[in-house]
Coordinates of C-alpha atoms in Angstrom, one line a residue:
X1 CA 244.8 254.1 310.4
X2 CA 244.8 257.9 309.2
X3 CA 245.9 259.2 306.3
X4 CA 248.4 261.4 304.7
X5 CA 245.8 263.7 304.3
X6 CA 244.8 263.6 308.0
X7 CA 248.3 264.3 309.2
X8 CA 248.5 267.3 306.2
X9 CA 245.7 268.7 308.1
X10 CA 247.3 268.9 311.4
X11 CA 250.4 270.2 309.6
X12 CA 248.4 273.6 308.0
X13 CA 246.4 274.1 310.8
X14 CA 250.1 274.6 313.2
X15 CA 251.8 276.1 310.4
X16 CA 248.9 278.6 310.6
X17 CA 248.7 279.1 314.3
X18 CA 252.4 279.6 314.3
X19 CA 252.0 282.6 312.0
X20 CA 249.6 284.5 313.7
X21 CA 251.9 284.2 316.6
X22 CA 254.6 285.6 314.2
X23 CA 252.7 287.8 312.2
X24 CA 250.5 289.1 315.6
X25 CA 247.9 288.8 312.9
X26 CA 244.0 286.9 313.8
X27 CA 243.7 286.2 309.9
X28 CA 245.9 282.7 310.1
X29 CA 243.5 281.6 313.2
X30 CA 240.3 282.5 311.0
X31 CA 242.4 280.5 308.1
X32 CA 242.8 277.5 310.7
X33 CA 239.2 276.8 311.3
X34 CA 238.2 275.0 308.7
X35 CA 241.4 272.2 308.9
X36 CA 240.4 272.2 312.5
X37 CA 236.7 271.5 312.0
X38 CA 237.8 268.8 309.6
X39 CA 240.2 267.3 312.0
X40 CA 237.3 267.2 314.9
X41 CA 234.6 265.6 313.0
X42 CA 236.1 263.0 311.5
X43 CA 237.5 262.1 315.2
X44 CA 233.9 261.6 316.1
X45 CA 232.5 261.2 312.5
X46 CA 234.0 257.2 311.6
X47 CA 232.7 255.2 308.6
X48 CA 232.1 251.4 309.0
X49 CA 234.9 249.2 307.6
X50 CA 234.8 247.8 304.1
X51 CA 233.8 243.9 304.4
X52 CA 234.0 242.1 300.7
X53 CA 232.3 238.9 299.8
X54 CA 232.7 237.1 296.1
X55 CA 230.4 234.4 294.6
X56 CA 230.8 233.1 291.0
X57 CA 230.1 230.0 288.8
X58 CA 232.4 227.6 289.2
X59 CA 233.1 225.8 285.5
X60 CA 235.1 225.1 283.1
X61 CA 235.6 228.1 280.7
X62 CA 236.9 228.6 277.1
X63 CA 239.3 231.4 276.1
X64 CA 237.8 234.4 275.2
X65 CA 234.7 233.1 277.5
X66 CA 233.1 235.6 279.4
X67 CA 231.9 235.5 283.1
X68 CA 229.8 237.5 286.2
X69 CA 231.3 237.9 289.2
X70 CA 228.8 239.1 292.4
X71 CA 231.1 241.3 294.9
X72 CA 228.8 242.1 298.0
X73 CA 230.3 245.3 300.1
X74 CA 229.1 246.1 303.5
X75 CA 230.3 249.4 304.7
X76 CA 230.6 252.7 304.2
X77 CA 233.2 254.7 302.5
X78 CA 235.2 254.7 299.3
X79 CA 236.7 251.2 298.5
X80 CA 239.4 249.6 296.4
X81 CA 238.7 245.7 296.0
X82 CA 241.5 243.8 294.4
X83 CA 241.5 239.9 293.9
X84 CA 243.7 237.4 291.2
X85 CA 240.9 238.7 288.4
X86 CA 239.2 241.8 289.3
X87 CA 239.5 245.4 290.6
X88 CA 236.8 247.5 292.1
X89 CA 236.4 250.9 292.6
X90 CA 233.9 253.0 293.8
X91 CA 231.6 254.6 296.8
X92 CA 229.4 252.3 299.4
X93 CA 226.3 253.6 301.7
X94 CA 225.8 250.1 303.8
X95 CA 225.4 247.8 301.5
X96 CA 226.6 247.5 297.9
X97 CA 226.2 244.3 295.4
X98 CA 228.1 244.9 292.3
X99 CA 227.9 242.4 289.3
X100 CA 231.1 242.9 287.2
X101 CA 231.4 240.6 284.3
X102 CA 235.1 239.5 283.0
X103 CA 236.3 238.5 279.7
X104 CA 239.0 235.3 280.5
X105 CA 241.3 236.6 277.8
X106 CA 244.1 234.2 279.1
X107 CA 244.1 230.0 279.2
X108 CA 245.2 228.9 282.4
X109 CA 244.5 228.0 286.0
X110 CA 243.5 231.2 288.5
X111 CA 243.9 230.7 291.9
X112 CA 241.8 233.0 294.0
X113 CA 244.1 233.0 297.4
X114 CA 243.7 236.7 298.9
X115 CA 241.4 239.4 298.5
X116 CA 242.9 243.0 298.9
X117 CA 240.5 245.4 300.7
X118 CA 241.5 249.4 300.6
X119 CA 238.9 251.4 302.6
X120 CA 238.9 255.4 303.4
X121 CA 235.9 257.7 305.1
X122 CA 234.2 260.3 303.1
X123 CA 237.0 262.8 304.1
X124 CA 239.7 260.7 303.6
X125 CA 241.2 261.1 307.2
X126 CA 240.9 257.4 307.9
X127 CA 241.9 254.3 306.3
X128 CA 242.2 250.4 306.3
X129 CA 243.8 248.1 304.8
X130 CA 243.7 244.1 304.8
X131 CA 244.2 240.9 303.2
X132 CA 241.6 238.8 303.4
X133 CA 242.1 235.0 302.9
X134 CA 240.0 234.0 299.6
X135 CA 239.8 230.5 297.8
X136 CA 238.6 229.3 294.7
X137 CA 239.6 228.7 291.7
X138 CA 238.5 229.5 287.2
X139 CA 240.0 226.8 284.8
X140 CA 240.3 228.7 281.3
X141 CA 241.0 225.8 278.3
X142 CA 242.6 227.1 275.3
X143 CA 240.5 227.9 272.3
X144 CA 239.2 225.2 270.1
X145 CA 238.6 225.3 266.3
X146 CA 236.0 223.4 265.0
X147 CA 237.0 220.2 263.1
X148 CA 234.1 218.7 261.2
X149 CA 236.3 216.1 259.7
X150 CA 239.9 215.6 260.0
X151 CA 241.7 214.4 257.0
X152 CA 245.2 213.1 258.7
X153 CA 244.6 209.4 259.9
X154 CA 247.2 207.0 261.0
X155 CA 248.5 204.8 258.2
X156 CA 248.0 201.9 260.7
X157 CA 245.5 201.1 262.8
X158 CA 244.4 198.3 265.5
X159 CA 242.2 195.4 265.3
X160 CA 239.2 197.2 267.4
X161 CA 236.5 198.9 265.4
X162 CA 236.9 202.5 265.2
X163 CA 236.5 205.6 263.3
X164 CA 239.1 205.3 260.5
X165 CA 238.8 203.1 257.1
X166 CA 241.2 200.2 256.9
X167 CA 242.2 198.8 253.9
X168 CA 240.5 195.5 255.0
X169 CA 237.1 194.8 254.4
X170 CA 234.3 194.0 257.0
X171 CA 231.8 195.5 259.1
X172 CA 232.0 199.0 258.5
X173 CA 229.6 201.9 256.6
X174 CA 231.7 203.3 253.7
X175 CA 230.1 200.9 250.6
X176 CA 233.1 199.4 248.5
X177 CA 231.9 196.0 246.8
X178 CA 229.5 193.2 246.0
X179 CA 230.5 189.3 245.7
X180 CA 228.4 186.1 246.3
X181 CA 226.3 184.9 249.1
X182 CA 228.6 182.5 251.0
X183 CA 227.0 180.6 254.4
X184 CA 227.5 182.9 257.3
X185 CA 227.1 186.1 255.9
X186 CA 224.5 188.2 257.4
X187 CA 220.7 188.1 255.8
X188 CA 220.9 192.3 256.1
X189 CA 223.9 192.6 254.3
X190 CA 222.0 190.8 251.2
X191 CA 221.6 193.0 248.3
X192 CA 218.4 192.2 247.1
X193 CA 218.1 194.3 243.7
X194 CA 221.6 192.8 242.9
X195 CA 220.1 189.6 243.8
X196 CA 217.4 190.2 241.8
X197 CA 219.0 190.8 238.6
X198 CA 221.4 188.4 238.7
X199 CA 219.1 185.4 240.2
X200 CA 221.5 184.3 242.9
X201 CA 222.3 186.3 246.5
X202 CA 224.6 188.9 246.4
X203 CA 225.9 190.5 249.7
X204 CA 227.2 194.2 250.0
X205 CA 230.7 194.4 251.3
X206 CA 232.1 197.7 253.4
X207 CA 235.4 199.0 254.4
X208 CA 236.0 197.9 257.6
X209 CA 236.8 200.6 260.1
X210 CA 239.5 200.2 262.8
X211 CA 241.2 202.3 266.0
X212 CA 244.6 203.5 266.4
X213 CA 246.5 205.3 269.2
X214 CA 247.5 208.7 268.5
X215 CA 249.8 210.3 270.9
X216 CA 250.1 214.3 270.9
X217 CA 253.5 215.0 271.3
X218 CA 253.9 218.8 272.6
X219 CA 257.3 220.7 272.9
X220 CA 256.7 224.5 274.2
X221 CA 260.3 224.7 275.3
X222 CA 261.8 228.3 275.8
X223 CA 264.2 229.3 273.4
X224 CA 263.3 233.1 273.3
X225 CA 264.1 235.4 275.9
X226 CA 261.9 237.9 275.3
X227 CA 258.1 237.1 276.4
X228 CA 256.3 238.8 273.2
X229 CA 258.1 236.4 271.6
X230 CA 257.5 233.1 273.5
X231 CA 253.8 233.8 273.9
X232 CA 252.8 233.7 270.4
X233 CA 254.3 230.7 269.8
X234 CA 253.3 228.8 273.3
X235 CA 249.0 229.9 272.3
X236 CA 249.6 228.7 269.0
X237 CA 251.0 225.5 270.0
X238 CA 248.5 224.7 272.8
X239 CA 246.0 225.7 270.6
X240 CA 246.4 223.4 268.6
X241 CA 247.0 220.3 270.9
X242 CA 243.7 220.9 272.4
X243 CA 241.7 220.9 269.1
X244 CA 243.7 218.2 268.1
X245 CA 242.6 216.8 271.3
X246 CA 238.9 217.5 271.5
X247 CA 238.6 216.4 268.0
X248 CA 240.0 212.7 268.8
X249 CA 238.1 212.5 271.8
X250 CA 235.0 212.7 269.6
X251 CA 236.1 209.5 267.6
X252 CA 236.5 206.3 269.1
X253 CA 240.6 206.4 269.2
X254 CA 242.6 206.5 272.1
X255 CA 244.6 209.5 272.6
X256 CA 247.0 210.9 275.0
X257 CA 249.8 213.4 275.1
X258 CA 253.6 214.2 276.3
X259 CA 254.6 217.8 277.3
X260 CA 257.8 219.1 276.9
X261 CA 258.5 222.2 278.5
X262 CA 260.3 223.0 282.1
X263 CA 259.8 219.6 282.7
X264 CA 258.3 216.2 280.6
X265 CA 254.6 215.1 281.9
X266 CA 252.5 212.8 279.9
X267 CA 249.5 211.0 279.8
X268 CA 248.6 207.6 278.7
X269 CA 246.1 206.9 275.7
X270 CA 242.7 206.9 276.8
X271 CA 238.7 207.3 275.3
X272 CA 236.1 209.9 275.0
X273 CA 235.9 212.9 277.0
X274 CA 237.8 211.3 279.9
X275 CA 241.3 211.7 277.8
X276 CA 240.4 215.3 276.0
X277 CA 239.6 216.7 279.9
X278 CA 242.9 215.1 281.2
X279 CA 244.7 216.7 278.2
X280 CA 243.0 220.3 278.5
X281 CA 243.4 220.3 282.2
X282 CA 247.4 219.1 281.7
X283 CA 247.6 222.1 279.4
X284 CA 246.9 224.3 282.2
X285 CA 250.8 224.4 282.8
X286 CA 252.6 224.1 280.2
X287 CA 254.4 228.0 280.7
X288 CA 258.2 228.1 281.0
X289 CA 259.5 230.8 282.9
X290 CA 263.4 230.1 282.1
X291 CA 265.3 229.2 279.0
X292 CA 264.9 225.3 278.8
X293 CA 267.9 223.5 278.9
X294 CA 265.6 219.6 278.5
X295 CA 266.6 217.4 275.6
X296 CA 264.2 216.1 272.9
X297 CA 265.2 212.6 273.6
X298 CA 263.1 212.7 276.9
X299 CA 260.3 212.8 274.8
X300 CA 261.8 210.4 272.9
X301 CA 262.1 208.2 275.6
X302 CA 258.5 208.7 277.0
X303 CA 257.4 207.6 273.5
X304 CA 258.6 204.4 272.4
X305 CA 258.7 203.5 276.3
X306 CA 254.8 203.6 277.3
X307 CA 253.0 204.1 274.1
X308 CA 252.4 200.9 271.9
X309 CA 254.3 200.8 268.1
X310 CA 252.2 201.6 265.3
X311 CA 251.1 204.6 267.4
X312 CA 250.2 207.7 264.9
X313 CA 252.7 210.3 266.5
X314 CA 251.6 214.3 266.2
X315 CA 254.5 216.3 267.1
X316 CA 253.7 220.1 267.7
X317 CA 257.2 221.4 267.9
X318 CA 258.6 224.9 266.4
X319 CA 261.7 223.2 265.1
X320 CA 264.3 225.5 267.0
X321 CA 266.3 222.2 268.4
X322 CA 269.1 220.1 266.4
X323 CA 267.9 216.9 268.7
X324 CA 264.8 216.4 267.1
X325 CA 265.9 215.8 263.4
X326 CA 267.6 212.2 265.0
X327 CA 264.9 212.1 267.5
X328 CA 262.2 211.5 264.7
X329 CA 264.0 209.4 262.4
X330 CA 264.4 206.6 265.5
X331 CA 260.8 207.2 266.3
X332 CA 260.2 205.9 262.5
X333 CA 262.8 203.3 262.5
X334 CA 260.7 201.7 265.6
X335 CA 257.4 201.9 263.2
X336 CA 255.7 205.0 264.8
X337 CA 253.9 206.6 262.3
X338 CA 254.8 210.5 262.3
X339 CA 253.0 214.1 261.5
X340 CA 254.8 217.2 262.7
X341 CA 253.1 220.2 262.6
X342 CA 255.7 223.3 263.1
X343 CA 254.1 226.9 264.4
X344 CA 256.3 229.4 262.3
X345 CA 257.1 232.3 264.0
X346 CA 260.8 232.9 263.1
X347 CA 261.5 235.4 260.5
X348 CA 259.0 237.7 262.3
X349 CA 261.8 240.3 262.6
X350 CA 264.7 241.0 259.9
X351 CA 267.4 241.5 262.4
X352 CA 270.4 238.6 261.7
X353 CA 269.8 236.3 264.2
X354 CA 266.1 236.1 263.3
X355 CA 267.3 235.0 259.4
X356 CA 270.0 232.7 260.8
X357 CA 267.3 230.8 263.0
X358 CA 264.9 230.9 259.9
X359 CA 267.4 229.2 257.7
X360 CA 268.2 226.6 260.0
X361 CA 264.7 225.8 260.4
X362 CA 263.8 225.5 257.0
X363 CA 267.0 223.1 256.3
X364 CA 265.4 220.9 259.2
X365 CA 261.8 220.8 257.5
X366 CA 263.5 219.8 254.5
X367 CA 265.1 216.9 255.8
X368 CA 261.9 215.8 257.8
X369 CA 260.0 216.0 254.8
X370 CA 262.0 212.9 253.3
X371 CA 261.0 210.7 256.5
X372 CA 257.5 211.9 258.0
X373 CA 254.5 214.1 257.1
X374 CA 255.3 217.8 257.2
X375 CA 253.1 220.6 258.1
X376 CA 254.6 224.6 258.4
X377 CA 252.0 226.3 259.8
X378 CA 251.9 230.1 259.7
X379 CA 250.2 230.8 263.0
X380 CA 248.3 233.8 261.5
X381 CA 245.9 231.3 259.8
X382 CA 243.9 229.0 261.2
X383 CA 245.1 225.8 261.8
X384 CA 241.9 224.1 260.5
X385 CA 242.6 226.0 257.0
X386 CA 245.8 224.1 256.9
X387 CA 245.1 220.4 257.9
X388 CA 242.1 220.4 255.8
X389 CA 244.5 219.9 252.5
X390 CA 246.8 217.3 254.3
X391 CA 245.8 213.5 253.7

C-alpha cells in the first residue's frame, strides 16, 4: 500500500517536469531528481512487514495494580501497535522485544480481541495495515480497604458456630462467667485457681459464637446523565461491596449479593473465598450505559424470595429513588435485619437541581433512620474511617 507521501512525490516530480517544458528552463529537471531517486529506490528498496506477538501474566489484578506486557516485533520499519490496553510506537531493525509495563487504573473485565498493526518503510512510501485476531483476557477487581475488624454484625444470627458473639452462652473464646461444675461439662473448661479457692470445681463459661447470612444488596442504577457524574458514585459503591465482601469471606458467614443496575443478577449465600471470588468477578459488570428505568422492588423481590429471614441486609444504595423508602420498611416487617450505607455525592454542584435532589435525600435518610441502621458516607473518606464508629 503506498502512501500519501509516495503519491506527493510523483505529484512534485510532474509538476516540475511540466515547468521546464513551460519555462524551457533545465533547473526544474535538476530540481526533479531527487523526488525521482526517492520514488526509484523505494520501488526496489521494501522493508519486511510488521508481525506483533503479546505474552502476559494471566491473573487476577487489583485496581491501581500494575503489570508487564512482552510485545515481540519482527520486521523492519516504523510501527504503530494498538491492542484493548496498550499502544506502541517506535522503529524496528528485525527483531524488537519491548517490555511495556501498565498501570490497570480501571476495575473491569478487558477483552483482548484484535491487535491493530500500522507499518511504514524508512521513507515512508509504503504502508500496511491489518487487524490481527488477538485473545485473552485481564480481570481488574475493585480496590479493597483493609478491615481488621468490623464492628456492624447482624442482630441475629444462626445456630452454626461462627464468627459473631451471641447473647447465648457456650463454646466460644470471648470469657464472660464462672458457675459450678455440673456432670458433663468438659475437664478443660475447669477453672482450677477458682477451684482452688473455693474448694469445689468451677467451670469457665464463654460467649457462644454463631453465623448469620449477610446479603450485599447493591443498586448502581443510572440516574445522572452525565458520566463524571455516574462514575464517582458507581467506584465508590463497588468499592465498597467488594471490601464488604472480601472482609465476610474471611469470617465464617455466608454471604452473597444482589446487583441492581441495567438489569438484577444475584448470587446466593456461600463460604470462604468461593463467595468473595463469585462476588468480585459479578462486579465486573455492574456499568449502566442508559438511564435505568428498573424498580427497587426487583431487589426486593430477590430478597425475601431466595435469601432466608433473619438475614443481615447491607444495602449500598445512593438514595436517589422514592421506591426504596417502602421497599426497606417491608424488608423489616419480614424480620430482615437492615444497614444502608448511602455514597453522597449530591450537593457536589450548587446549581438548583443539585439542592432539590440533596434535600430529597436527606428527608429519605431521615425517615430510614427511624426503621434501620443508617450510614451517609461522604465518598471522599474512606469507608473504613466511617464503619469503624458504627456498632
Amino acid at each position: 500500500m503506498r502512501t500519501l507521501q509516495y503519491y506527493a512525490f510523483i505529484v512534485y516530480f510532474a509538476l516540475l517536469i511540466f515547468l521546464s517544458f513551460v519555462f524551457i528552463s533545465p533547473l526544474p529537471i535538476f530540481l526533479s531528481l531527487p523526488f525521482l531517486w526517492l520514488i526509484v529506490f523505494s520501488e526496489f528498496r521494501v522493508g519486511r512487514k510488521i508481525d506483533a506477538d503479546r505474552e502476559y501474566e494471566e491473573k487476577r489484578y487489583m485496581e491501581g495494580n500494575v503489570t508487564n506486557f512482552k510485545y515481540e516485533i519482527q520486521g523492519k520499519g516504523y510501527y504503530i501497535i494498538r491492542d484493548s490496553l496498550n499502544e506502541l510506537r517506535g522503529y524496528c531493525h528485525d527483531r524488537c522485544v519491548i517490555n511495556k509495563k501498565t498501570v490497570l487504573s480501571q476495575f473491569g473485565k478487558i477483552s483482548f480481541k484484535y491487535m491493530e498493526i500500522y507499518f511504514e518503510d524508512f521513507l515512508g512510501m509504503i504502508a500496511d495495515y491489518k487487524k490481527k485476531k488477538d485473545s485473552g483476557e485481564l480481570r481488574v477487581y475493585p480496590r479493597i480497604e483493609y478491615m481488621r475488624k468490623l464492628r456492624i454484625k447482624p442482630r441475629k444470627t444462626r445456630n452454626l458456630l461462627g464468627d459473631y458473639p451471641s447473647r447465648r452462652k457456650g463454646r466460644g473464646l470471648e470469657f464472660t462467667d464462672i458457675r459450678e461444675y455440673v456432670p458433663g461439662d468438659e475437664m478443660r473448661r475447669v477453672n482450677w485457681k477458682a477451684s482452688a479457692r473455693r474448694n469445689e470445681l468451677i467451670v469457665n463459661e464463654y460467649e457462644s459464637e454463631r453465623t448469620g447470612d449477610t446479603v450485599i444488596l447493591l443498586d448502581v442504577r443510572r440516574f445522572y446523565k452525565g458520566e463524571e457524574e455516574y462514575e464517582k458514585l458507581l467506584k465508590a459503591s463497588v468499592r465498597a461491596a467488594a471490601t464488604i465482601a472480601t472482609y465476610l469471606s474471611r469470617t465464617r458467614s455466608r454471604v452473597g449479593i444482589v446487583l441492581l443496575g441495567e438489569s438484577v443478577d444475584w448470587i446466593y449465600p456461600t463460604y470462604g473465598k468461593r463467595a468473595m471470588y463469585l462476588i468480585l468477578d459479578r462486579l465486573l459488570y455492574v456499568r449502566s450505559r442508559e438511564i435505568s428505568h428498573l424498580s427497587f422492588d426487583y431487589g426486593k423481590f430477590i430478597v425475601s424470595r431466595f435469601f432466608p429471614p433473619n438475614s443481615f441486609v447491607i444495602l449500598i444504595s445512593p438514595l436517589l429513588s422514592w421506591d426504596i423508602d417502602d421497599a426497606i420498611v417491608e424488608l423489616l416487617a419480614k424480620n430482615y435485619d437492615i444497614l444502608v450505607i448511602s455514597p453522597t455525592l449530591v450537593g457536589e454542584k450548587k446549581d438548583l437541581a443539585s439542592q432539590i435532589l440533596r434535600m430529597e435525600r436527606e428527608v429519605r435518610l431521615r425517615r430510614l433512620r427511624v426503621y434501620a441502621r443508617v450510614v451517609d458516607w461522604d465518598i471522599s473518606y474512606p469507608l473504613t474511617s466511617v464503619l469503624r464508629v458504627i456498632r
